[in-house]
XYZ file of C-alpha atoms in Angstrom:
168
model
C 2.744 -120.503 54.770
C 0.658 -117.764 55.225
C -3.469 -117.696 54.555
C -6.446 -115.234 53.460
C -9.923 -115.959 54.812
C -12.735 -115.281 52.292
C -15.984 -116.375 51.895
C -16.554 -118.903 49.159
C -19.213 -116.499 46.416
C -18.324 -118.003 43.001
C -19.121 -121.022 41.699
C -15.768 -122.054 41.358
C -14.608 -121.367 45.016
C -17.933 -123.361 45.445
C -16.793 -125.658 43.544
C -13.974 -126.265 45.736
C -15.241 -126.600 48.483
C -17.480 -128.699 47.512
C -14.147 -131.130 46.012
C -13.306 -130.790 49.497
C -15.913 -132.004 51.218
C -16.276 -135.235 48.831
C -12.206 -135.792 49.225
C -12.758 -135.766 52.735
C -17.020 -137.119 53.680
C -17.724 -138.849 50.226
C -20.355 -138.407 47.582
C -22.989 -137.828 50.746
C -22.706 -133.968 51.293
C -24.901 -130.957 49.444
C -24.187 -130.643 45.538
C -22.879 -127.238 44.409
C -26.220 -126.429 43.243
C -27.561 -126.911 46.365
C -24.470 -124.784 47.657
C -25.565 -121.839 45.624
C -29.065 -121.532 46.163
C -28.443 -121.095 50.371
C -26.016 -118.830 49.315
C -27.691 -116.940 47.391
C -30.752 -117.193 49.460
C -29.307 -116.430 53.281
C -25.938 -115.096 52.405
C -22.338 -115.865 53.042
C -21.812 -119.550 54.408
C -19.156 -120.739 53.333
C -15.543 -119.616 54.482
C -12.343 -120.907 53.179
C -8.485 -120.628 54.005
C -6.203 -120.659 51.161
C -3.171 -120.103 51.132
C -1.146 -117.253 49.568
C 0.593 -118.547 47.207
C -1.001 -119.892 45.443
C -4.767 -119.036 46.440
C -5.104 -123.209 47.312
C -8.047 -124.044 49.557
C -6.696 -125.020 52.347
C -9.147 -125.052 54.401
C -13.350 -124.387 55.011
C -16.306 -124.097 57.256
C -19.618 -124.413 56.667
C -22.092 -123.090 58.421
C -25.760 -123.174 57.232
C -28.693 -121.143 58.986
C -32.034 -122.570 59.480
C -35.356 -121.547 59.925
C -37.173 -123.457 62.220
C -38.950 -126.181 59.877
C -35.586 -126.978 59.263
C -33.816 -127.370 63.096
C -37.318 -129.224 63.043
C -36.742 -131.627 60.534
C -33.127 -131.764 60.580
C -33.770 -133.020 64.974
C -36.335 -135.338 63.606
C -34.007 -137.272 60.919
C -36.408 -135.841 57.710
C -33.228 -133.772 57.010
C -29.538 -133.989 56.734
C -26.625 -131.526 55.758
C -26.761 -132.747 52.016
C -30.481 -132.219 51.825
C -31.697 -129.426 53.625
C -33.714 -126.940 50.288
C -34.539 -123.683 50.615
C -37.537 -124.484 53.194
C -35.415 -124.914 55.516
C -33.044 -121.775 54.817
C -34.179 -117.879 56.390
C -33.763 -115.268 53.939
C -30.335 -114.016 55.964
C -28.699 -114.699 59.202
C -31.014 -111.924 61.307
C -34.057 -114.454 61.005
C -31.619 -117.420 62.245
C -31.847 -118.704 65.758
C -29.938 -121.866 64.873
C -28.037 -123.068 62.280
C -26.228 -126.270 61.477
C -22.446 -126.124 60.853
C -22.126 -128.359 57.439
C -18.182 -129.532 58.056
C -14.942 -127.766 59.433
C -11.920 -128.649 57.692
C -8.788 -128.527 57.462
C -5.933 -129.936 54.585
C -2.727 -129.251 57.452
C -2.622 -128.886 61.082
C -1.844 -125.216 60.617
C -5.052 -124.570 58.311
C -7.173 -127.091 60.785
C -6.481 -124.405 64.295
C -7.369 -121.497 61.709
C -10.925 -123.606 61.188
C -11.873 -124.487 64.521
C -10.642 -120.255 65.305
C -13.279 -119.031 62.657
C -15.942 -120.938 63.895
C -15.896 -119.765 67.098
C -15.264 -115.948 65.424
C -17.760 -116.313 63.351
C -20.091 -118.016 66.156
C -19.235 -115.489 68.574
C -20.513 -113.015 65.822
C -24.072 -114.096 65.277
C -24.993 -114.397 68.721
C -23.827 -110.897 69.262
C -25.469 -110.257 66.028
C -28.514 -111.616 65.370
C -29.649 -113.798 68.478
C -28.117 -116.713 66.991
C -29.288 -119.473 70.086
C -27.652 -123.490 69.207
C -25.836 -124.741 66.060
C -25.743 -128.619 65.534
C -23.768 -130.052 63.604
C -23.371 -134.013 62.809
C -19.840 -135.719 63.863
C -18.290 -137.121 60.326
C -15.105 -138.482 62.640
C -14.409 -139.558 65.883
C -12.088 -136.886 66.152
C -15.158 -134.159 64.864
C -17.263 -135.522 67.788
C -14.305 -135.691 70.686
C -14.073 -132.189 69.002
C -17.703 -130.970 69.429
C -18.113 -132.693 72.688
C -14.940 -132.219 75.035
C -13.927 -128.577 73.482
C -17.489 -127.153 72.369
C -18.838 -128.746 75.213
C -21.559 -130.000 72.848
C -24.907 -132.492 73.806
C -26.191 -135.567 72.125
C -29.613 -135.076 70.219
C -31.732 -138.125 71.755
C -33.051 -140.068 69.451
C -31.187 -138.690 66.425
C -27.227 -140.376 64.896
C -24.876 -138.238 65.834
C -25.928 -135.441 65.820
C -25.293 -132.804 68.403
C -26.169 -129.130 70.029
C -24.328 -126.276 71.073
C -26.153 -123.892 72.850
C -24.722 -120.312 73.174
């Protein structure tokens, strides 16, 4: 199977990402309206992997830039990735020193490898181009927790529920 990697920019693409998120994580995910507002405010943050055969979404990553307030509110538990507001998202990646990995999903083993590679490439680019310093993530599964702590060397954020930070 071959695939294409592209930002989710249209309402239909964001809806497909949202629907896949709901199928993996349940209803406690950001709304399509919030996703669209964040993206219009800050730029591309939802990257999709689609099958070239029929353009079916087979994976995605959601990497959301954070303001200082967004980072503080995430750590304190005042917000989750699903409840971030525009006050938590800067206008563009150049104004972010931290980000939140909202999700990394692949529906096949190949798609999982692709999205993990995409994440690493995106982090490297953001670090080199915009001085990104930290990425936060909440482990949604045991496999995700293992990937964060073992592969990404993430550290648990004290006094939080499964929130981890990757220092770049």
